[in-house]
PDB file of C-alpha atoms in Angstrom:
ATOM      1  CA  MET A  19     186.106 -63.920  61.625  1.00  0.00           C
ATOM      2  CA  ALA A  20     184.265 -60.601  61.915  1.00  0.00           C
ATOM      3  CA  SER A  21     181.053 -60.007  60.010  1.00  0.00           C
ATOM      4  CA  ALA A  22     180.937 -57.591  57.106  1.00  0.00           C
ATOM      5  CA  GLU A  23     180.762 -54.005  58.291  1.00  0.00           C
ATOM      6  CA  VAL A  24     177.571 -52.009  58.110  1.00  0.00           C
ATOM      7  CA  SER A  25     177.952 -49.042  55.768  1.00  0.00           C
ATOM      8  CA  PRO A  26     178.132 -45.690  57.589  1.00  0.00           C
ATOM      9  CA  LEU A  27     175.443 -44.496  55.157  1.00  0.00           C
ATOM     10  CA  ILE A  28     172.918 -46.968  56.585  1.00  0.00           C
ATOM     11  CA  ASP A  29     170.056 -45.364  58.513  1.00  0.00           C
ATOM     12  CA  PRO A  30     169.043 -47.694  61.378  1.00  0.00           C
ATOM     13  CA  LEU A  31     165.636 -46.027  61.656  1.00  0.00           C
ATOM     14  CA  GLU A  32     164.698 -46.809  58.061  1.00  0.00           C
ATOM     15  CA  PRO A  33     163.275 -50.290  57.375  1.00  0.00           C
ATOM     16  CA  GLU A  34     166.056 -51.053  54.884  1.00  0.00           C
ATOM     17  CA  GLY A  35     168.750 -50.477  57.492  1.00  0.00           C
ATOM     18  CA  TYR A  36     167.008 -51.589  60.670  1.00  0.00           C
ATOM     19  CA  ASP A  37     167.581 -55.335  60.331  1.00  0.00           C
ATOM     20  CA  LEU A  38     171.207 -54.912  59.291  1.00  0.00           C
ATOM     21  CA  VAL A  39     171.905 -52.823  62.362  1.00  0.00           C
ATOM     22  CA  VAL A  40     169.984 -54.726  65.030  1.00  0.00           C
ATOM     23  CA  GLN A  41     171.559 -58.047  64.017  1.00  0.00           C
ATOM     24  CA  ARG A  42     174.933 -56.524  64.930  1.00  0.00           C
ATOM     25  CA  LEU A  43     173.632 -54.519  67.846  1.00  0.00           C
ATOM     26  CA  ILE A  44     171.651 -57.097  69.826  1.00  0.00           C
ATOM     27  CA  PRO A  45     173.284 -60.373  70.932  1.00  0.00           C
ATOM     28  CA  GLY A  46     171.252 -63.361  69.810  1.00  0.00           C
ATOM     29  CA  TYR A  47     168.941 -61.316  67.578  1.00  0.00           C
ATOM     30  CA  ALA A  48     169.351 -63.713  64.662  1.00  0.00           C
ATOM     31  CA  SER A  49     167.865 -66.509  66.778  1.00  0.00           C
ATOM     32  CA  LEU A  50     165.153 -64.524  68.560  1.00  0.00           C
ATOM     33  CA  ALA A  51     162.414 -64.828  65.954  1.00  0.00           C
ATOM     34  CA  ARG A  52     163.027 -68.539  65.368  1.00  0.00           C
ATOM     35  CA  LEU A  53     163.041 -69.313  69.073  1.00  0.00           C
ATOM     36  CA  ALA A  54     159.982 -67.179  69.811  1.00  0.00           C
ATOM     37  CA  VAL A  55     157.910 -68.858  67.109  1.00  0.00           C
ATOM     38  CA  ALA A  56     159.086 -72.336  68.083  1.00  0.00           C
ATOM     39  CA  LEU A  57     158.101 -71.715  71.701  1.00  0.00           C
ATOM     40  CA  LEU A  58     154.667 -70.419  70.814  1.00  0.00           C
ATOM     41  CA  ALA A  59     154.101 -73.232  68.322  1.00  0.00           C
ATOM     42  CA  ALA A  60     154.613 -75.728  71.145  1.00  0.00           C
ATOM     43  CA  SER A  61     152.098 -74.034  73.457  1.00  0.00           C
ATOM     44  CA  PRO A  62     148.797 -75.817  74.188  1.00  0.00           C
ATOM     45  CA  LEU A  63     146.510 -73.318  72.449  1.00  0.00           C
ATOM     46  CA  ALA A  64     148.721 -72.341  69.504  1.00  0.00           C
ATOM     47  CA  ALA A  65     149.803 -75.892  68.672  1.00  0.00           C
ATOM     48  CA  PRO A  66     146.541 -76.929  66.920  1.00  0.00           C
ATOM     49  CA  GLU A  67     146.235 -76.289  63.188  1.00  0.00           C
ATOM     50  CA  GLY A  68     144.800 -72.936  62.188  1.00  0.00           C
ATOM     51  CA  ALA A  69     145.482 -71.181  65.501  1.00  0.00           C
ATOM     52  CA  GLU A  70     145.055 -67.398  65.506  1.00  0.00           C
ATOM     53  CA  VAL A  71     148.270 -65.616  66.489  1.00  0.00           C
ATOM     54  CA  LEU A  72     148.995 -61.926  67.034  1.00  0.00           C
ATOM     55  CA  VAL A  73     152.374 -60.328  66.278  1.00  0.00           C
ATOM     56  CA  ALA A  74     152.424 -57.046  68.199  1.00  0.00           C
ATOM     57  CA  GLY A  75     154.921 -54.525  66.848  1.00  0.00           C
ATOM     58  CA  CYS A  76     155.834 -56.611  63.811  1.00  0.00           C
ATOM     59  CA  GLY A  77     158.530 -54.171  62.643  1.00  0.00           C
ATOM     60  CA  THR A  78     160.128 -55.347  59.420  1.00  0.00           C
ATOM     61  CA  GLY A  79     158.630 -58.816  59.768  1.00  0.00           C
ATOM     62  CA  ALA A  80     161.331 -61.077  61.248  1.00  0.00           C
ATOM     63  CA  GLU A  81     158.857 -62.968  63.456  1.00  0.00           C
ATOM     64  CA  LEU A  82     156.353 -63.189  60.605  1.00  0.00           C
ATOM     65  CA  VAL A  83     158.912 -64.790  58.291  1.00  0.00           C
ATOM     66  CA  GLU A  84     159.581 -67.456  60.899  1.00  0.00           C
ATOM     67  CA  ALA A  85     155.882 -67.935  61.671  1.00  0.00           C
ATOM     68  CA  VAL A  86     155.040 -68.510  58.011  1.00  0.00           C
ATOM     69  CA  ALA A  87     157.987 -70.897  57.651  1.00  0.00           C
ATOM     70  CA  GLN A  88     157.299 -72.931  60.788  1.00  0.00           C
ATOM     71  CA  ARG A  89     153.513 -72.710  60.915  1.00  0.00           C
ATOM     72  CA  PRO A  90     152.025 -71.812  57.523  1.00  0.00           C
ATOM     73  CA  ASP A  91     148.624 -72.911  58.897  1.00  0.00           C
ATOM     74  CA  TRP A  92     148.499 -70.122  61.499  1.00  0.00           C
ATOM     75  CA  GLN A  93     146.047 -67.277  61.005  1.00  0.00           C
ATOM     76  CA  LEU A  94     148.354 -64.335  61.602  1.00  0.00           C
ATOM     77  CA  THR A  95     147.476 -60.764  62.522  1.00  0.00           C
ATOM     78  CA  ALA A  96     150.391 -58.312  62.308  1.00  0.00           C
ATOM     79  CA  ILE A  97     150.160 -54.871  63.889  1.00  0.00           C
ATOM     80  CA  ASP A  98     152.541 -51.920  64.008  1.00  0.00           C
ATOM     81  CA  PRO A  99     151.921 -48.183  64.475  1.00  0.00           C
ATOM     82  CA  SER A 100     154.600 -47.291  61.892  1.00  0.00           C
ATOM     83  CA  PRO A 101     153.345 -47.259  58.292  1.00  0.00           C
ATOM     84  CA  ALA A 102     156.928 -47.546  57.014  1.00  0.00           C
ATOM     85  CA  MET A 103     157.677 -50.658  59.069  1.00  0.00           C
ATOM     86  CA  LEU A 104     154.334 -52.214  58.162  1.00  0.00           C
ATOM     87  CA  ALA A 105     154.940 -51.556  54.465  1.00  0.00           C
ATOM     88  CA  ALA A 106     158.431 -53.068  54.714  1.00  0.00           C
ATOM     89  CA  ALA A 107     157.047 -56.188  56.405  1.00  0.00           C
ATOM     90  CA  ARG A 108     154.315 -56.569  53.780  1.00  0.00           C
ATOM     91  CA  GLN A 109     156.861 -56.273  50.981  1.00  0.00           C
ATOM     92  CA  ARG A 110     159.148 -58.771  52.684  1.00  0.00           C
ATOM     93  CA  LEU A 111     156.405 -61.355  53.196  1.00  0.00           C
ATOM     94  CA  GLY A 112     154.592 -60.807  49.929  1.00  0.00           C
ATOM     95  CA  GLU A 113     150.878 -60.711  49.384  1.00  0.00           C
ATOM     96  CA  ALA A 114     150.669 -64.507  49.194  1.00  0.00           C
ATOM     97  CA  ALA A 115     151.333 -64.857  52.927  1.00  0.00           C
ATOM     98  CA  PRO A 116     148.063 -65.370  54.866  1.00  0.00           C
ATOM     99  CA  ILE A 117     148.466 -62.338  57.119  1.00  0.00           C
ATOM    100  CA  ARG A 118     146.011 -59.676  58.238  1.00  0.00           C
ATOM    101  CA  TRP A 119     147.825 -56.328  58.401  1.00  0.00           C
ATOM    102  CA  LEU A 120     146.719 -53.538  60.746  1.00  0.00           C
ATOM    103  CA  GLN A 121     148.392 -50.166  61.289  1.00  0.00           C
ATOM    104  CA  THR A 122     147.532 -49.807  64.945  1.00  0.00           C
ATOM    105  CA  THR A 123     148.668 -50.473  68.503  1.00  0.00           C
ATOM    106  CA  ALA A 124     147.738 -53.293  70.842  1.00  0.00           C
ATOM    107  CA  GLU A 125     145.866 -50.848  73.074  1.00  0.00           C
ATOM    108  CA  ALA A 126     143.602 -49.886  70.158  1.00  0.00           C
ATOM    109  CA  LEU A 127     142.512 -53.484  69.495  1.00  0.00           C
ATOM    110  CA  THR A 128     139.408 -53.053  71.620  1.00  0.00           C
ATOM    111  CA  ASN A 129     137.303 -55.541  69.647  1.00  0.00           C
ATOM    112  CA  GLU A 130     139.991 -58.179  69.151  1.00  0.00           C
ATOM    113  CA  GLN A 131     139.763 -61.301  71.299  1.00  0.00           C
ATOM    114  CA  GLY A 132     140.417 -64.982  71.096  1.00  0.00           C
ATOM    115  CA  PHE A 133     144.032 -65.172  69.946  1.00  0.00           C
ATOM    116  CA  ALA A 134     145.702 -68.446  70.867  1.00  0.00           C
ATOM    117  CA  GLY A 135     149.078 -66.767  71.272  1.00  0.00           C
ATOM    118  CA  ALA A 136     151.061 -63.585  70.721  1.00  0.00           C
ATOM    119  CA  LEU A 137     154.597 -62.420  70.047  1.00  0.00           C
ATOM    120  CA  SER A 138     156.117 -59.129  71.223  1.00  0.00           C
ATOM    121  CA  VAL A 139     159.807 -58.614  70.488  1.00  0.00           C
ATOM    122  CA  LEU A 140     161.627 -55.444  71.595  1.00  0.00           C
ATOM    123  CA  VAL A 141     158.477 -53.370  72.098  1.00  0.00           C
ATOM    124  CA  LEU A 142     157.975 -53.026  75.858  1.00  0.00           C
ATOM    125  CA  GLN A 143     161.430 -51.451  76.311  1.00  0.00           C
ATOM    126  CA  SER A 144     160.356 -48.370  74.356  1.00  0.00           C
ATOM    127  CA  LEU A 145     157.337 -47.668  76.590  1.00  0.00           C
ATOM    128  CA  PRO A 146     157.658 -45.567  79.769  1.00  0.00           C
ATOM    129  CA  ASP A 147     156.630 -47.143  83.060  1.00  0.00           C
ATOM    130  CA  ASP A 148     153.989 -44.522  83.773  1.00  0.00           C
ATOM    131  CA  GLY A 149     151.029 -46.772  83.086  1.00  0.00           C
ATOM    132  CA  THR A 150     151.947 -47.195  79.417  1.00  0.00           C
ATOM    133  CA  LYS A 151     153.738 -50.518  79.930  1.00  0.00           C
ATOM    134  CA  LEU A 152     150.805 -51.840  81.948  1.00  0.00           C
ATOM    135  CA  ALA A 153     148.317 -50.676  79.305  1.00  0.00           C
ATOM    136  CA  PHE A 154     150.275 -52.501  76.597  1.00  0.00           C
ATOM    137  CA  LEU A 155     150.533 -55.743  78.561  1.00  0.00           C
ATOM    138  CA  SER A 156     146.882 -55.547  79.617  1.00  0.00           C
ATOM    139  CA  ALA A 157     145.849 -55.094  75.988  1.00  0.00           C
ATOM    140  CA  LEU A 158     147.794 -58.198  74.972  1.00  0.00           C
ATOM    141  CA  ALA A 159     146.249 -60.215  77.797  1.00  0.00           C
ATOM    142  CA  ARG A 160     142.786 -59.014  76.797  1.00  0.00           C
ATOM    143  CA  CYS A 161     143.362 -60.206  73.221  1.00  0.00           C
ATOM    144  CA  LEU A 162     144.349 -63.722  74.319  1.00  0.00           C
ATOM    145  CA  ARG A 163     142.121 -66.616  75.234  1.00  0.00           C
ATOM    146  CA  PRO A 164     142.520 -67.823  78.841  1.00  0.00           C
ATOM    147  CA  GLY A 165     145.589 -70.043  78.805  1.00  0.00           C
ATOM    148  CA  GLY A 166     146.982 -68.285  75.730  1.00  0.00           C
ATOM    149  CA  GLN A 167     150.680 -67.551  75.834  1.00  0.00           C
ATOM    150  CA  LEU A 168     152.761 -64.477  75.018  1.00  0.00           C
ATOM    151  CA  VAL A 169     156.445 -64.616  74.101  1.00  0.00           C
ATOM    152  CA  LEU A 170     157.943 -61.321  75.293  1.00  0.00           C
ATOM    153  CA  VAL A 171     161.526 -60.303  74.463  1.00  0.00           C
ATOM    154  CA  ASP A 172     162.897 -57.068  75.882  1.00  0.00           C
ATOM    155  CA  LEU A 173     165.884 -55.132  77.151  1.00  0.00           C
ATOM    156  CA  MET A 174     165.944 -55.545  80.934  1.00  0.00           C
ATOM    157  CA  ARG A 175     167.568 -53.638  83.756  1.00  0.00           C
ATOM    158  CA  PRO A 176     170.691 -55.536  84.876  1.00  0.00           C
ATOM    159  CA  ALA A 177     170.139 -57.948  87.743  1.00  0.00           C
ATOM    160  CA  LEU A 178     173.729 -57.481  88.941  1.00  0.00           C
ATOM    161  CA  PRO A 179     174.577 -53.745  88.848  1.00  0.00           C
ATOM    162  CA  LEU A 180     178.162 -54.430  89.974  1.00  0.00           C
ATOM    163  CA  LEU A 181     178.783 -56.232  86.675  1.00  0.00           C
ATOM    164  CA  GLN A 182     177.220 -53.535  84.516  1.00  0.00           C
ATOM    165  CA  GLU A 183     180.518 -51.978  83.454  1.00  0.00           C
ATOM    166  CA  GLN A 184     181.790 -55.371  82.284  1.00  0.00           C
ATOM    167  CA  ILE A 185     178.497 -56.182  80.546  1.00  0.00           C
ATOM    168  CA  THR A 186     178.543 -52.829  78.753  1.00  0.00           C
ATOM    169  CA  GLU A 187     182.108 -53.402  77.575  1.00  0.00           C
ATOM    170  CA  ALA A 188     181.167 -56.892  76.388  1.00  0.00           C
ATOM    171  CA  TRP A 189     178.222 -55.431  74.477  1.00  0.00           C
ATOM    172  CA  LEU A 190     180.447 -52.872  72.765  1.00  0.00           C
ATOM    173  CA  GLY A 191     182.925 -55.633  71.934  1.00  0.00           C
ATOM    174  CA  PHE A 192     180.131 -57.708  70.429  1.00  0.00           C
ATOM    175  CA  GLN A 193     179.133 -54.776  68.240  1.00  0.00           C
ATOM    176  CA  ARG A 194     182.704 -54.228  67.044  1.00  0.00           C
ATOM    177  CA  VAL A 195     183.382 -57.840  66.124  1.00  0.00           C
ATOM    178  CA  SER A 196     179.970 -58.019  64.446  1.00  0.00           C
ATOM    179  CA  GLY A 197     180.956 -55.193  62.131  1.00  0.00           C
ATOM    180  CA  LEU A 198     178.789 -52.415  63.547  1.00  0.00           C
ATOM    181  CA  GLU A 199     180.899 -49.361  62.764  1.00  0.00           C
ATOM    182  CA  LEU A 200     178.227 -46.669  62.926  1.00  0.00           C
ATOM    183  CA  ASP A 201     178.857 -43.647  65.120  1.00  0.00           C
ATOM    184  CA  ALA A 202     177.203 -43.790  68.540  1.00  0.00           C
ATOM    185  CA  ASP A 203     174.882 -40.932  67.632  1.00  0.00           C
ATOM    186  CA  ARG A 204     173.618 -42.858  64.590  1.00  0.00           C
ATOM    187  CA  ILE A 205     172.472 -45.819  66.682  1.00  0.00           C
ATOM    188  CA  ALA A 206     171.419 -43.732  69.695  1.00  0.00           C
ATOM    189  CA  PRO A 207     167.712 -43.955  68.772  1.00  0.00           C
ATOM    190  CA  LEU A 208     167.968 -47.735  69.207  1.00  0.00           C
ATOM    191  CA  THR A 209     169.938 -47.663  72.446  1.00  0.00           C
ATOM    192  CA  GLN A 210     169.030 -44.416  74.251  1.00  0.00           C
ATOM    193  CA  GLY A 211     165.742 -43.196  75.679  1.00  0.00           C
ATOM    194  CA  LEU A 212     164.586 -46.728  76.460  1.00  0.00           C
ATOM    195  CA  HIS A 213     162.806 -47.770  79.636  1.00  0.00           C
ATOM    196  CA  PRO A 214     164.114 -51.143  80.848  1.00  0.00           C
ATOM    197  CA  ILE A 215     162.750 -52.584  84.081  1.00  0.00           C
ATOM    198  CA  GLY A 216     163.943 -55.263  86.472  1.00  0.00           C
ATOM    199  CA  ASP A 217     162.586 -58.742  87.085  1.00  0.00           C
ATOM    200  CA  ALA A 218     160.514 -57.779  90.120  1.00  0.00           C
ATOM    201  CA  ARG A 219     158.835 -54.902  88.307  1.00  0.00           C
ATOM    202  CA  LEU A 220     158.143 -57.059  85.252  1.00  0.00           C
ATOM    203  CA  THR A 221     156.507 -59.688  87.443  1.00  0.00           C
ATOM    204  CA  ALA A 222     154.322 -57.046  89.102  1.00  0.00           C
ATOM    205  CA  LEU A 223     153.265 -55.604  85.749  1.00  0.00           C
ATOM    206  CA  VAL A 224     152.437 -58.893  84.041  1.00  0.00           C
ATOM    207  CA  ASN A 225     150.517 -60.111  87.084  1.00  0.00           C
ATOM    208  CA  ALA A 226     148.491 -56.885  87.118  1.00  0.00           C
ATOM    209  CA  ALA A 227     147.861 -57.253  83.381  1.00  0.00           C
ATOM    210  CA  GLY A 228     146.400 -60.738  83.786  1.00  0.00           C
ATOM    211  CA  PHE A 229     149.365 -63.052  83.236  1.00  0.00           C
ATOM    212  CA  GLY A 230     150.984 -65.543  85.572  1.00  0.00           C
ATOM    213  CA  ASP A 231     154.597 -65.165  86.665  1.00  0.00           C
ATOM    214  CA  PRO A 232     157.066 -64.787  83.768  1.00  0.00           C
ATOM    215  CA  ALA A 233     159.267 -67.755  82.870  1.00  0.00           C
ATOM    216  CA  ARG A 234     162.670 -66.730  81.488  1.00  0.00           C
ATOM    217  CA  ILE A 235     163.486 -68.655  78.329  1.00  0.00           C
ATOM    218  CA  PHE A 236     166.258 -66.550  76.767  1.00  0.00           C
ATOM    219  CA  GLN A 237     169.053 -64.255  77.874  1.00  0.00           C
ATOM    220  CA  ALA A 238     171.936 -62.587  76.052  1.00  0.00           C
ATOM    221  CA  LEU A 239     173.553 -59.944  78.247  1.00  0.00           C
ATOM    222  CA  ASP A 240     170.673 -57.601  79.200  1.00  0.00           C
ATOM    223  CA  TYR A 241     168.282 -58.833  76.505  1.00  0.00           C
ATOM    224  CA  GLU A 242     165.866 -61.386  77.927  1.00  0.00           C
ATOM    225  CA  GLY A 243     162.925 -63.414  76.704  1.00  0.00           C
ATOM    226  CA  PHE A 244     159.971 -64.567  78.766  1.00  0.00           C
ATOM    227  CA  LEU A 245     157.025 -66.884  78.312  1.00  0.00           C
ATOM    228  CA  LEU A 246     153.815 -65.540  79.829  1.00  0.00           C
ATOM    229  CA  GLN A 247     150.443 -67.263  80.113  1.00  0.00           C
ATOM    230  CA  ARG A 248     147.135 -65.506  80.519  1.00  0.00           C
ATOM    231  CA  VAL A 249     145.328 -66.652  83.636  1.00  0.00           C
ATOM    232  CA  ALA A 250     141.647 -67.572  83.520  1.00  0.00           C
TER     233      ALA A 250
END
């Protein structure tokens, strides 16, 4: 049975419409936050009670909701450069949640160190590979303790270009059956102008930033999740 359709009046760039759209746009999105938090919660440094965890690009707060539910003992820091997204996340979580909110970017956290773990979901894909991706990853590595882990989820360049036409058709079919009936130009800001990279390039970037080789832990079409660990 198809999901309820998203109203054509919904604006996917506004916090109120973003979650409704991306759940129907991105395969596996509904499970991403839960899986990311569960993985980080099982990591050596973030497992102990009271661990400090960074959520980079918190958006409307999906990962924060899961973090508070699974690990209410964590000391969470949520950052996002968008005041609208940050305000939406704060409203969603409520003031009772033990979260430090910062309107900033990871690169600007020059004095932040010692996080046991970090989450970054659908952020790297929006950054050009002109040094900006490396700066973002390096900033996250700098904020982590040696051995700290980062769960990174991103749109990736297809590993098998010959299957890309089929994968694209499958993605469009997923959107249709999920009830995403918005015109292509309405969702273009979420699907166009992105900067996906391949596995080899990702490995080179994370190694240069101070992480070990990425371990793939999630894949749904071209959306992939990786577990990264900061080297000593």
